[in-house]
Amino acid sequence: MSQKDFSHFFNYLQKLKTAVQMEIKSEDVIAFIQSALKEDIGDGDHTSLSTVPEDAQGKAKLLVKDDGILAGVELAKAIFKEVDPNLKMDVFLKDGDKIKYGDIAFYVSGKDQSILTAERLVLNCMQRMSGIATTTKSIVKKLEGTKCKVLDTRKTTPNFRLPEKWAVKIGGGVNHRTGLYDMILIKDNHVDYAGGVKRAMLSAQKYLKETGRNLPIEVEVRDFKELNEVLEIGGVVRIMLDNFDYEKTREAIKIIDGRFPVESSGGITPETIRGYADCGIDYASMGYLTHSIKSLDLSLKAVK
């Protein structure tokens, strides 16, 4: 990417971070693109190299063939620039815009071989990201009038977490931890292996002190006994209620009494999330946002 293009992309990421409290590092985006291109291109796009003249110039359009929310335009810009800095885009629809069948999101023009080489990666990213953003937006609408925000999870496609979590934010959702390294999230298996909630929490707090790390701690509880143990020790940023029904959730909210933010988790669906929100929780986490969505139908078509 040229210095100008990199500056534009960096400014976009900073605005996104400010607006939604999310950190997307430009170097991580470029690393993702380079890895994906290596996977796809190998030692060359031999179909394009063998059939399309090297000096041929052309134009293509991103055609929308589904209704929903568009996501991945800024990523597409970065992909095209990484493939060929001379490719030019004319953008008509931006990330987060509503789209309908027949819309044209952008045109890209330049070397035909370069457009063809970038085509599949651009579509794979934008189709899945748009599907995730569309699903997330529909969940966000269900939560209107409550204080509850929807969180994503680590139930993402290996090596594709960055675009998937990016898409959740574009759809109006909130990112949970990025990975295992940026939060201590004590879940049921950790509790069982550690010998109980108290032992797990005290061990985690000791670990942070000894290693000098400043990581937030969240604890998942399965019943009221575990909940009361967490409240006794404290030192957490959030309590996760695992597979509590509506009645137990309301009771837990009373017990916690505003001392900590509350997250509900465990099999939450589009049909049940509003019920949990009405119980008074602050967050609901849904693996559904990234593992059960339908990609939107988008095509990159040559303009003759």
PDB file of C-alpha atoms in Angstrom:
ATOM      1  CA  MET A   1       0.000   0.000   0.000  1.00  0.00           C
ATOM      2  CA  SER A   2       1.187   3.530  -0.720  1.00  0.00           C
ATOM      3  CA  GLN A   3       1.718   5.977   2.160  1.00  0.00           C
ATOM      4  CA  LYS A   4      -1.498   7.793   1.191  1.00  0.00           C
ATOM      5  CA  ASP A   5      -3.521   4.583   1.063  1.00  0.00           C
ATOM      6  CA  PHE A   6      -2.037   3.368   4.348  1.00  0.00           C
ATOM      7  CA  SER A   7      -2.848   6.706   5.992  1.00  0.00           C
ATOM      8  CA  HIS A   8      -6.474   6.524   4.815  1.00  0.00           C
ATOM      9  CA  PHE A   9      -6.801   2.961   6.060  1.00  0.00           C
ATOM     10  CA  PHE A  10      -5.200   3.816   9.413  1.00  0.00           C
ATOM     11  CA  ASN A  11      -7.586   6.753   9.895  1.00  0.00           C
ATOM     12  CA  TYR A  12     -10.551   4.495   9.115  1.00  0.00           C
ATOM     13  CA  LEU A  13      -9.387   1.971  11.717  1.00  0.00           C
ATOM     14  CA  GLN A  14      -8.916   4.709  14.313  1.00  0.00           C
ATOM     15  CA  LYS A  15     -12.458   5.999  13.717  1.00  0.00           C
ATOM     16  CA  LEU A  16     -13.817   2.470  14.011  1.00  0.00           C
ATOM     17  CA  LYS A  17     -11.887   1.943  17.220  1.00  0.00           C
ATOM     18  CA  THR A  18     -13.170   5.196  18.697  1.00  0.00           C
ATOM     19  CA  ALA A  19     -16.751   4.564  17.673  1.00  0.00           C
ATOM     20  CA  VAL A  20     -16.999   0.984  18.869  1.00  0.00           C
ATOM     21  CA  GLN A  21     -14.080   0.607  21.301  1.00  0.00           C
ATOM     22  CA  MET A  22     -12.383  -1.946  19.107  1.00  0.00           C
ATOM     23  CA  GLU A  23      -8.754  -2.237  18.194  1.00  0.00           C
ATOM     24  CA  ILE A  24      -7.927  -3.392  14.697  1.00  0.00           C
ATOM     25  CA  LYS A  25      -4.244  -3.116  13.987  1.00  0.00           C
ATOM     26  CA  SER A  26      -3.391  -2.279  10.384  1.00  0.00           C
ATOM     27  CA  GLU A  27      -0.389  -4.600  10.523  1.00  0.00           C
ATOM     28  CA  ASP A  28      -2.686  -7.483  11.500  1.00  0.00           C
ATOM     29  CA  VAL A  29      -4.964  -6.720   8.569  1.00  0.00           C
ATOM     30  CA  ILE A  30      -2.049  -6.735   6.141  1.00  0.00           C
ATOM     31  CA  ALA A  31      -0.685  -9.957   7.651  1.00  0.00           C
ATOM     32  CA  PHE A  32      -4.110 -11.587   7.233  1.00  0.00           C
ATOM     33  CA  ILE A  33      -4.302 -10.500   3.586  1.00  0.00           C
ATOM     34  CA  GLN A  34      -0.804 -11.712   2.787  1.00  0.00           C
ATOM     35  CA  SER A  35      -1.471 -15.096   4.374  1.00  0.00           C
ATOM     36  CA  ALA A  36      -4.776 -15.480   2.524  1.00  0.00           C
ATOM     37  CA  LEU A  37      -3.214 -14.512  -0.805  1.00  0.00           C
ATOM     38  CA  LYS A  38      -0.382 -16.976  -0.276  1.00  0.00           C
ATOM     39  CA  GLU A  39      -2.923 -19.722   0.372  1.00  0.00           C
ATOM     40  CA  ASP A  40      -4.814 -18.894  -2.825  1.00  0.00           C
ATOM     41  CA  ILE A  41      -2.108 -17.855  -5.264  1.00  0.00           C
ATOM     42  CA  GLY A  42       0.785 -20.140  -4.395  1.00  0.00           C
ATOM     43  CA  ASP A  43       3.369 -19.712  -7.141  1.00  0.00           C
ATOM     44  CA  GLY A  44       0.974 -17.879  -9.446  1.00  0.00           C
ATOM     45  CA  ASP A  45      -2.574 -17.351 -10.748  1.00  0.00           C
ATOM     46  CA  HIS A  46      -1.849 -19.518 -13.752  1.00  0.00           C
ATOM     47  CA  THR A  47      -5.362 -19.346 -15.217  1.00  0.00           C
ATOM     48  CA  SER A  48      -5.249 -15.560 -15.477  1.00  0.00           C
ATOM     49  CA  LEU A  49      -1.597 -15.538 -16.522  1.00  0.00           C
ATOM     50  CA  SER A  50      -2.267 -17.993 -19.335  1.00  0.00           C
ATOM     51  CA  THR A  51      -5.527 -16.576 -20.693  1.00  0.00           C
ATOM     52  CA  VAL A  52      -5.486 -12.800 -20.145  1.00  0.00           C
ATOM     53  CA  PRO A  53      -2.958 -10.503 -21.860  1.00  0.00           C
ATOM     54  CA  GLU A  54      -0.515  -9.014 -19.380  1.00  0.00           C
ATOM     55  CA  ASP A  55      -1.204  -5.421 -20.453  1.00  0.00           C
ATOM     56  CA  ALA A  56      -5.012  -5.743 -20.617  1.00  0.00           C
ATOM     57  CA  GLN A  57      -6.868  -3.118 -18.587  1.00  0.00           C
ATOM     58  CA  GLY A  58     -10.467  -3.393 -17.450  1.00  0.00           C
ATOM     59  CA  LYS A  59     -13.160  -2.689 -14.905  1.00  0.00           C
ATOM     60  CA  ALA A  60     -15.370  -4.761 -12.618  1.00  0.00           C
ATOM     61  CA  LYS A  61     -18.315  -4.024 -10.331  1.00  0.00           C
ATOM     62  CA  LEU A  62     -19.277  -5.475  -6.974  1.00  0.00           C
ATOM     63  CA  LEU A  63     -22.882  -6.529  -7.566  1.00  0.00           C
ATOM     64  CA  VAL A  64     -25.214  -7.110  -4.626  1.00  0.00           C
ATOM     65  CA  LYS A  65     -27.552 -10.090  -4.985  1.00  0.00           C
ATOM     66  CA  ASP A  66     -29.024 -10.162  -1.453  1.00  0.00           C
ATOM     67  CA  ASP A  67     -30.661  -7.781   1.006  1.00  0.00           C
ATOM     68  CA  GLY A  68     -28.797  -6.983   4.208  1.00  0.00           C
ATOM     69  CA  ILE A  69     -25.909  -4.986   5.670  1.00  0.00           C
ATOM     70  CA  LEU A  70     -22.705  -4.459   3.703  1.00  0.00           C
ATOM     71  CA  ALA A  71     -19.381  -5.241   5.353  1.00  0.00           C
ATOM     72  CA  GLY A  72     -15.823  -5.629   4.113  1.00  0.00           C
ATOM     73  CA  VAL A  73     -15.476  -2.642   1.795  1.00  0.00           C
ATOM     74  CA  GLU A  74     -12.463  -1.270   3.660  1.00  0.00           C
ATOM     75  CA  LEU A  75     -10.921  -4.723   3.749  1.00  0.00           C
ATOM     76  CA  ALA A  76     -11.517  -5.041   0.004  1.00  0.00           C
ATOM     77  CA  LYS A  77      -9.636  -1.774  -0.518  1.00  0.00           C
ATOM     78  CA  ALA A  78      -6.671  -3.167   1.379  1.00  0.00           C
ATOM     79  CA  ILE A  79      -6.784  -6.450  -0.568  1.00  0.00           C
ATOM     80  CA  PHE A  80      -6.806  -4.741  -3.954  1.00  0.00           C
ATOM     81  CA  LYS A  81      -3.925  -2.503  -2.916  1.00  0.00           C
ATOM     82  CA  GLU A  82      -1.919  -5.458  -1.645  1.00  0.00           C
ATOM     83  CA  VAL A  83      -2.426  -7.325  -4.931  1.00  0.00           C
ATOM     84  CA  ASP A  84      -1.725  -4.310  -7.126  1.00  0.00           C
ATOM     85  CA  PRO A  85      -1.201  -0.734  -5.839  1.00  0.00           C
ATOM     86  CA  ASN A  86      -2.335   0.579  -9.228  1.00  0.00           C
ATOM     87  CA  LEU A  87      -5.876  -0.771  -8.916  1.00  0.00           C
ATOM     88  CA  LYS A  88      -8.420   2.006  -8.375  1.00  0.00           C
ATOM     89  CA  MET A  89     -11.777   1.809  -6.595  1.00  0.00           C
ATOM     90  CA  ASP A  90     -14.872   3.979  -6.959  1.00  0.00           C
ATOM     91  CA  VAL A  91     -16.932   3.293  -3.842  1.00  0.00           C
ATOM     92  CA  PHE A  92     -20.684   3.951  -3.674  1.00  0.00           C
ATOM     93  CA  LEU A  93     -21.643   2.004  -0.543  1.00  0.00           C
ATOM     94  CA  LYS A  94     -19.654   1.832   2.687  1.00  0.00           C
ATOM     95  CA  ASP A  95     -19.377  -0.615   5.561  1.00  0.00           C
ATOM     96  CA  GLY A  96     -22.596  -0.701   7.567  1.00  0.00           C
ATOM     97  CA  ASP A  97     -24.857   0.522   4.748  1.00  0.00           C
ATOM     98  CA  LYS A  98     -28.136  -1.234   4.018  1.00  0.00           C
ATOM     99  CA  ILE A  99     -28.043  -3.034   0.682  1.00  0.00           C
ATOM    100  CA  LYS A 100     -30.600  -4.607  -1.600  1.00  0.00           C
ATOM    101  CA  TYR A 101     -30.571  -6.828  -4.645  1.00  0.00           C
ATOM    102  CA  GLY A 102     -29.160  -5.000  -7.663  1.00  0.00           C
ATOM    103  CA  ASP A 103     -27.074  -2.447  -5.792  1.00  0.00           C
ATOM    104  CA  ILE A 104     -23.522  -1.775  -6.940  1.00  0.00           C
ATOM    105  CA  ALA A 105     -21.168  -1.318  -3.990  1.00  0.00           C
ATOM    106  CA  PHE A 106     -18.105  -0.232  -5.960  1.00  0.00           C
ATOM    107  CA  TYR A 107     -16.160  -0.394  -9.200  1.00  0.00           C
ATOM    108  CA  VAL A 108     -12.544  -1.486  -9.397  1.00  0.00           C
ATOM    109  CA  SER A 109     -10.409  -0.738 -12.422  1.00  0.00           C
ATOM    110  CA  GLY A 110      -6.900  -1.506 -13.583  1.00  0.00           C
ATOM    111  CA  LYS A 111      -4.961  -4.507 -14.771  1.00  0.00           C
ATOM    112  CA  ASP A 112      -7.311  -7.408 -15.615  1.00  0.00           C
ATOM    113  CA  GLN A 113      -4.947 -10.031 -14.227  1.00  0.00           C
ATOM    114  CA  SER A 114      -4.775  -8.202 -10.895  1.00  0.00           C
ATOM    115  CA  ILE A 115      -8.553  -7.886 -10.602  1.00  0.00           C
ATOM    116  CA  LEU A 116      -8.948 -11.598 -11.268  1.00  0.00           C
ATOM    117  CA  THR A 117      -6.292 -12.532  -8.738  1.00  0.00           C
ATOM    118  CA  ALA A 118      -7.934 -10.453  -5.994  1.00  0.00           C
ATOM    119  CA  GLU A 119     -11.509 -11.424  -6.885  1.00  0.00           C
ATOM    120  CA  ARG A 120     -12.024 -14.548  -4.783  1.00  0.00           C
ATOM    121  CA  LEU A 121     -10.416 -13.230  -1.609  1.00  0.00           C
ATOM    122  CA  VAL A 122     -12.454 -10.033  -1.811  1.00  0.00           C
ATOM    123  CA  LEU A 123     -15.682 -11.983  -2.312  1.00  0.00           C
ATOM    124  CA  ASN A 124     -14.958 -14.593   0.345  1.00  0.00           C
ATOM    125  CA  CYS A 125     -14.318 -11.852   2.904  1.00  0.00           C
ATOM    126  CA  MET A 126     -17.172  -9.557   1.938  1.00  0.00           C
ATOM    127  CA  GLN A 127     -19.800 -12.297   1.580  1.00  0.00           C
ATOM    128  CA  ARG A 128     -19.115 -13.742   5.024  1.00  0.00           C
ATOM    129  CA  MET A 129     -18.577 -10.382   6.699  1.00  0.00           C
ATOM    130  CA  SER A 130     -21.821  -9.042   5.230  1.00  0.00           C
ATOM    131  CA  GLY A 131     -23.692 -12.116   6.447  1.00  0.00           C
ATOM    132  CA  ILE A 132     -22.319 -11.634   9.966  1.00  0.00           C
ATOM    133  CA  ALA A 133     -23.053  -7.894   9.956  1.00  0.00           C
ATOM    134  CA  THR A 134     -26.601  -8.548   8.730  1.00  0.00           C
ATOM    135  CA  THR A 135     -27.256 -11.156  11.420  1.00  0.00           C
ATOM    136  CA  THR A 136     -25.732  -8.956  14.110  1.00  0.00           C
ATOM    137  CA  LYS A 137     -27.821  -5.963  13.069  1.00  0.00           C
ATOM    138  CA  SER A 138     -30.996  -8.060  13.330  1.00  0.00           C
ATOM    139  CA  ILE A 139     -30.044  -9.059  16.887  1.00  0.00           C
ATOM    140  CA  VAL A 140     -29.225  -5.471  17.832  1.00  0.00           C
ATOM    141  CA  LYS A 141     -32.695  -4.436  16.680  1.00  0.00           C
ATOM    142  CA  LYS A 142     -34.259  -7.049  18.960  1.00  0.00           C
ATOM    143  CA  LEU A 143     -32.454  -5.429  21.904  1.00  0.00           C
ATOM    144  CA  GLU A 144     -33.719  -1.900  21.282  1.00  0.00           C
ATOM    145  CA  GLY A 145     -35.164  -0.358  24.423  1.00  0.00           C
ATOM    146  CA  THR A 146     -32.958  -2.436  26.752  1.00  0.00           C
ATOM    147  CA  LYS A 147     -29.458  -1.832  28.111  1.00  0.00           C
ATOM    148  CA  CYS A 148     -28.266  -5.199  26.826  1.00  0.00           C
ATOM    149  CA  LYS A 149     -25.529  -5.429  24.187  1.00  0.00           C
ATOM    150  CA  VAL A 150     -24.765  -8.511  22.136  1.00  0.00           C
ATOM    151  CA  LEU A 151     -21.258  -9.976  22.317  1.00  0.00           C
ATOM    152  CA  ASP A 152     -19.474 -12.282  19.921  1.00  0.00           C
ATOM    153  CA  THR A 153     -17.335 -15.234  21.082  1.00  0.00           C
ATOM    154  CA  ARG A 154     -14.202 -17.166  20.101  1.00  0.00           C
ATOM    155  CA  LYS A 155     -16.383 -19.515  18.041  1.00  0.00           C
ATOM    156  CA  THR A 156     -14.880 -18.188  14.842  1.00  0.00           C
ATOM    157  CA  THR A 157     -13.334 -19.691  11.714  1.00  0.00           C
ATOM    158  CA  PRO A 158      -9.619 -20.445  12.258  1.00  0.00           C
ATOM    159  CA  ASN A 159      -7.429 -17.725  10.695  1.00  0.00           C
ATOM    160  CA  PHE A 160     -10.542 -15.666   9.905  1.00  0.00           C
ATOM    161  CA  ARG A 161     -11.298 -14.227  13.349  1.00  0.00           C
ATOM    162  CA  LEU A 162     -10.214 -10.694  12.496  1.00  0.00           C
ATOM    163  CA  PRO A 163     -12.728 -10.190   9.641  1.00  0.00           C
ATOM    164  CA  GLU A 164     -15.486 -11.984  11.550  1.00  0.00           C
ATOM    165  CA  LYS A 165     -15.159  -9.882  14.688  1.00  0.00           C
ATOM    166  CA  TRP A 166     -14.753  -6.785  12.513  1.00  0.00           C
ATOM    167  CA  ALA A 167     -18.077  -7.633  10.876  1.00  0.00           C
ATOM    168  CA  VAL A 168     -19.793  -7.993  14.263  1.00  0.00           C
ATOM    169  CA  LYS A 169     -18.765  -4.434  15.080  1.00  0.00           C
ATOM    170  CA  ILE A 170     -19.970  -3.163  11.715  1.00  0.00           C
ATOM    171  CA  GLY A 171     -23.340  -4.760  12.494  1.00  0.00           C
ATOM    172  CA  GLY A 172     -23.542  -2.926  15.817  1.00  0.00           C
ATOM    173  CA  GLY A 173     -22.420  -5.718  18.154  1.00  0.00           C
ATOM    174  CA  VAL A 174     -19.635  -5.675  20.740  1.00  0.00           C
ATOM    175  CA  ASN A 175     -16.488  -7.775  20.648  1.00  0.00           C
ATOM    176  CA  HIS A 176     -15.735 -10.051  23.572  1.00  0.00           C
ATOM    177  CA  ARG A 177     -12.072 -10.944  24.121  1.00  0.00           C
ATOM    178  CA  THR A 178     -10.045 -11.293  20.952  1.00  0.00           C
ATOM    179  CA  GLY A 179      -8.304 -14.481  22.031  1.00  0.00           C
ATOM    180  CA  LEU A 180      -6.819 -16.325  24.975  1.00  0.00           C
ATOM    181  CA  TYR A 181      -4.220 -13.618  25.535  1.00  0.00           C
ATOM    182  CA  ASP A 182      -6.218 -10.457  26.279  1.00  0.00           C
ATOM    183  CA  MET A 183      -8.545 -11.592  29.100  1.00  0.00           C
ATOM    184  CA  ILE A 184      -8.729 -14.196  31.835  1.00  0.00           C
ATOM    185  CA  LEU A 185     -12.113 -15.857  31.368  1.00  0.00           C
ATOM    186  CA  ILE A 186     -12.592 -18.558  33.978  1.00  0.00           C
ATOM    187  CA  LYS A 187     -15.110 -21.059  32.615  1.00  0.00           C
ATOM    188  CA  ASP A 188     -16.554 -24.347  33.844  1.00  0.00           C
ATOM    189  CA  ASN A 189     -13.613 -26.541  32.829  1.00  0.00           C
ATOM    190  CA  HIS A 190     -11.134 -24.152  34.432  1.00  0.00           C
ATOM    191  CA  VAL A 191     -13.174 -24.259  37.640  1.00  0.00           C
ATOM    192  CA  ASP A 192     -13.341 -28.054  37.631  1.00  0.00           C
ATOM    193  CA  TYR A 193      -9.629 -28.492  36.907  1.00  0.00           C
ATOM    194  CA  ALA A 194      -8.690 -25.874  39.520  1.00  0.00           C
ATOM    195  CA  GLY A 195     -10.850 -27.444  42.219  1.00  0.00           C
ATOM    196  CA  GLY A 196     -13.555 -24.819  42.498  1.00  0.00           C
ATOM    197  CA  VAL A 197     -14.389 -21.196  41.765  1.00  0.00           C
ATOM    198  CA  LYS A 198     -12.506 -19.774  44.745  1.00  0.00           C
ATOM    199  CA  ARG A 199      -9.316 -21.621  43.927  1.00  0.00           C
ATOM    200  CA  ALA A 200      -9.529 -20.626  40.266  1.00  0.00           C
ATOM    201  CA  MET A 201     -10.083 -16.942  41.053  1.00  0.00           C
ATOM    202  CA  LEU A 202      -7.401 -16.704  43.712  1.00  0.00           C
ATOM    203  CA  SER A 203      -4.949 -18.518  41.465  1.00  0.00           C
ATOM    204  CA  ALA A 204      -5.726 -16.157  38.563  1.00  0.00           C
ATOM    205  CA  GLN A 205      -5.250 -13.085  40.740  1.00  0.00           C
ATOM    206  CA  LYS A 206      -1.967 -14.466  42.055  1.00  0.00           C
ATOM    207  CA  TYR A 207      -0.806 -15.191  38.495  1.00  0.00           C
ATOM    208  CA  LEU A 208      -1.475 -11.609  37.407  1.00  0.00           C
ATOM    209  CA  LYS A 209       0.396 -10.219  40.394  1.00  0.00           C
ATOM    210  CA  GLU A 210       3.387 -12.490  39.882  1.00  0.00           C
ATOM    211  CA  THR A 211       3.631 -11.896  36.139  1.00  0.00           C
ATOM    212  CA  GLY A 212       2.906  -8.165  36.247  1.00  0.00           C
ATOM    213  CA  ARG A 213       0.098  -8.507  33.729  1.00  0.00           C
ATOM    214  CA  ASN A 214      -2.917  -6.225  33.745  1.00  0.00           C
ATOM    215  CA  LEU A 215      -5.675  -8.411  32.334  1.00  0.00           C
ATOM    216  CA  PRO A 216      -9.389  -8.226  33.155  1.00  0.00           C
ATOM    217  CA  ILE A 217     -10.913 -11.265  34.860  1.00  0.00           C
ATOM    218  CA  GLU A 218     -14.374 -12.601  34.073  1.00  0.00           C
ATOM    219  CA  VAL A 219     -15.886 -15.648  35.754  1.00  0.00           C
ATOM    220  CA  GLU A 220     -18.571 -18.004  34.506  1.00  0.00           C
ATOM    221  CA  VAL A 221     -20.937 -19.412  37.139  1.00  0.00           C
ATOM    222  CA  ARG A 222     -23.271 -22.388  36.819  1.00  0.00           C
ATOM    223  CA  ASP A 223     -25.341 -21.981  39.977  1.00  0.00           C
ATOM    224  CA  PHE A 224     -26.008 -19.672  42.908  1.00  0.00           C
ATOM    225  CA  LYS A 225     -23.329 -21.308  45.067  1.00  0.00           C
ATOM    226  CA  GLU A 226     -20.647 -20.398  42.535  1.00  0.00           C
ATOM    227  CA  LEU A 227     -22.186 -16.942  42.127  1.00  0.00           C
ATOM    228  CA  ASN A 228     -21.942 -16.221  45.857  1.00  0.00           C
ATOM    229  CA  GLU A 229     -18.317 -17.404  45.905  1.00  0.00           C
ATOM    230  CA  VAL A 230     -17.487 -14.933  43.121  1.00  0.00           C
ATOM    231  CA  LEU A 231     -19.226 -12.110  44.978  1.00  0.00           C
ATOM    232  CA  GLU A 232     -17.291 -12.984  48.133  1.00  0.00           C
ATOM    233  CA  ILE A 233     -13.897 -12.702  46.390  1.00  0.00           C
ATOM    234  CA  GLY A 234     -14.626  -9.954  43.842  1.00  0.00           C
ATOM    235  CA  GLY A 235     -11.948  -8.516  41.603  1.00  0.00           C
ATOM    236  CA  VAL A 236     -13.752  -9.283  38.337  1.00  0.00           C
ATOM    237  CA  VAL A 237     -14.966  -7.079  35.510  1.00  0.00           C
ATOM    238  CA  ARG A 238     -18.023  -9.178  34.682  1.00  0.00           C
ATOM    239  CA  ILE A 239     -19.961 -12.232  35.848  1.00  0.00           C
ATOM    240  CA  MET A 240     -21.178 -14.684  33.224  1.00  0.00           C
ATOM    241  CA  LEU A 241     -24.359 -16.641  33.958  1.00  0.00           C
ATOM    242  CA  ASP A 242     -24.036 -19.962  32.163  1.00  0.00           C
ATOM    243  CA  ASN A 243     -27.289 -21.575  30.986  1.00  0.00           C
ATOM    244  CA  PHE A 244     -29.475 -19.781  33.552  1.00  0.00           C
ATOM    245  CA  ASP A 245     -33.141 -19.675  32.544  1.00  0.00           C
ATOM    246  CA  TYR A 246     -35.136 -16.442  32.757  1.00  0.00           C
ATOM    247  CA  GLU A 247     -36.259 -17.007  36.354  1.00  0.00           C
ATOM    248  CA  LYS A 248     -32.752 -17.836  37.615  1.00  0.00           C
ATOM    249  CA  THR A 249     -31.333 -14.902  35.659  1.00  0.00           C
ATOM    250  CA  ARG A 250     -33.709 -12.473  37.346  1.00  0.00           C
ATOM    251  CA  GLU A 251     -32.808 -13.930  40.729  1.00  0.00           C
ATOM    252  CA  ALA A 252     -29.079 -13.630  39.978  1.00  0.00           C
ATOM    253  CA  ILE A 253     -29.537 -10.000  38.975  1.00  0.00           C
ATOM    254  CA  LYS A 254     -31.125  -9.321  42.374  1.00  0.00           C
ATOM    255  CA  ILE A 255     -28.282 -11.056  44.207  1.00  0.00           C
ATOM    256  CA  ILE A 256     -25.560  -9.233  42.263  1.00  0.00           C
ATOM    257  CA  ASP A 257     -27.428  -5.969  42.857  1.00  0.00           C
ATOM    258  CA  GLY A 258     -25.406  -3.854  40.440  1.00  0.00           C
ATOM    259  CA  ARG A 259     -22.013  -4.732  41.912  1.00  0.00           C
ATOM    260  CA  PHE A 260     -20.762  -6.177  38.637  1.00  0.00           C
ATOM    261  CA  PRO A 261     -21.890  -6.152  34.995  1.00  0.00           C
ATOM    262  CA  VAL A 262     -23.743  -9.349  34.067  1.00  0.00           C
ATOM    263  CA  GLU A 263     -23.451 -11.448  30.926  1.00  0.00           C
ATOM    264  CA  SER A 264     -25.751 -14.291  29.937  1.00  0.00           C
ATOM    265  CA  SER A 265     -24.349 -17.141  27.874  1.00  0.00           C
ATOM    266  CA  GLY A 266     -25.162 -20.649  26.759  1.00  0.00           C
ATOM    267  CA  GLY A 267     -27.413 -21.494  23.828  1.00  0.00           C
ATOM    268  CA  ILE A 268     -28.888 -18.022  23.464  1.00  0.00           C
ATOM    269  CA  THR A 269     -30.780 -17.712  20.189  1.00  0.00           C
ATOM    270  CA  PRO A 270     -32.442 -14.889  18.242  1.00  0.00           C
ATOM    271  CA  GLU A 271     -35.731 -16.109  19.702  1.00  0.00           C
ATOM    272  CA  THR A 272     -34.603 -16.008  23.344  1.00  0.00           C
ATOM    273  CA  ILE A 273     -32.200 -13.071  23.526  1.00  0.00           C
ATOM    274  CA  ARG A 274     -34.869 -10.425  24.100  1.00  0.00           C
ATOM    275  CA  GLY A 275     -36.209 -12.396  27.063  1.00  0.00           C
ATOM    276  CA  TYR A 276     -32.761 -12.409  28.656  1.00  0.00           C
ATOM    277  CA  ALA A 277     -32.327  -8.699  27.937  1.00  0.00           C
ATOM    278  CA  ASP A 278     -35.620  -7.976  29.679  1.00  0.00           C
ATOM    279  CA  CYS A 279     -34.259  -9.705  32.796  1.00  0.00           C
ATOM    280  CA  GLY A 280     -31.845  -6.777  33.177  1.00  0.00           C
ATOM    281  CA  ILE A 281     -28.536  -8.223  31.974  1.00  0.00           C
ATOM    282  CA  ASP A 282     -25.833  -6.012  30.497  1.00  0.00           C
ATOM    283  CA  TYR A 283     -24.548  -8.418  27.846  1.00  0.00           C
ATOM    284  CA  ALA A 284     -25.570 -11.562  26.007  1.00  0.00           C
ATOM    285  CA  SER A 285     -22.890 -13.566  24.202  1.00  0.00           C
ATOM    286  CA  MET A 286     -23.817 -15.515  21.089  1.00  0.00           C
ATOM    287  CA  GLY A 287     -21.619 -17.906  19.143  1.00  0.00           C
ATOM    288  CA  TYR A 288     -24.496 -17.788  16.658  1.00  0.00           C
ATOM    289  CA  LEU A 289     -23.209 -14.474  15.302  1.00  0.00           C
ATOM    290  CA  THR A 290     -20.195 -16.129  13.684  1.00  0.00           C
ATOM    291  CA  HIS A 291     -20.872 -19.862  13.445  1.00  0.00           C
ATOM    292  CA  SER A 292     -24.471 -20.041  12.221  1.00  0.00           C
ATOM    293  CA  ILE A 293     -24.823 -17.252   9.688  1.00  0.00           C
ATOM    294  CA  LYS A 294     -25.581 -17.329   5.971  1.00  0.00           C
ATOM    295  CA  SER A 295     -23.157 -15.458   3.735  1.00  0.00           C
ATOM    296  CA  LEU A 296     -24.676 -12.784   1.542  1.00  0.00           C
ATOM    297  CA  ASP A 297     -24.592 -13.314  -2.211  1.00  0.00           C
ATOM    298  CA  LEU A 298     -22.215 -10.854  -3.850  1.00  0.00           C
ATOM    299  CA  SER A 299     -20.503 -11.037  -7.245  1.00  0.00           C
ATOM    300  CA  LEU A 300     -17.601  -9.278  -8.890  1.00  0.00           C
ATOM    301  CA  LYS A 301     -18.574  -8.910 -12.535  1.00  0.00           C
ATOM    302  CA  ALA A 302     -16.499  -7.608 -15.429  1.00  0.00           C
ATOM    303  CA  VAL A 303     -17.826  -4.411 -16.997  1.00  0.00           C
ATOM    304  CA  LYS A 304     -17.640  -4.631 -20.774  1.00  0.00           C
TER     305      LYS A 304
END
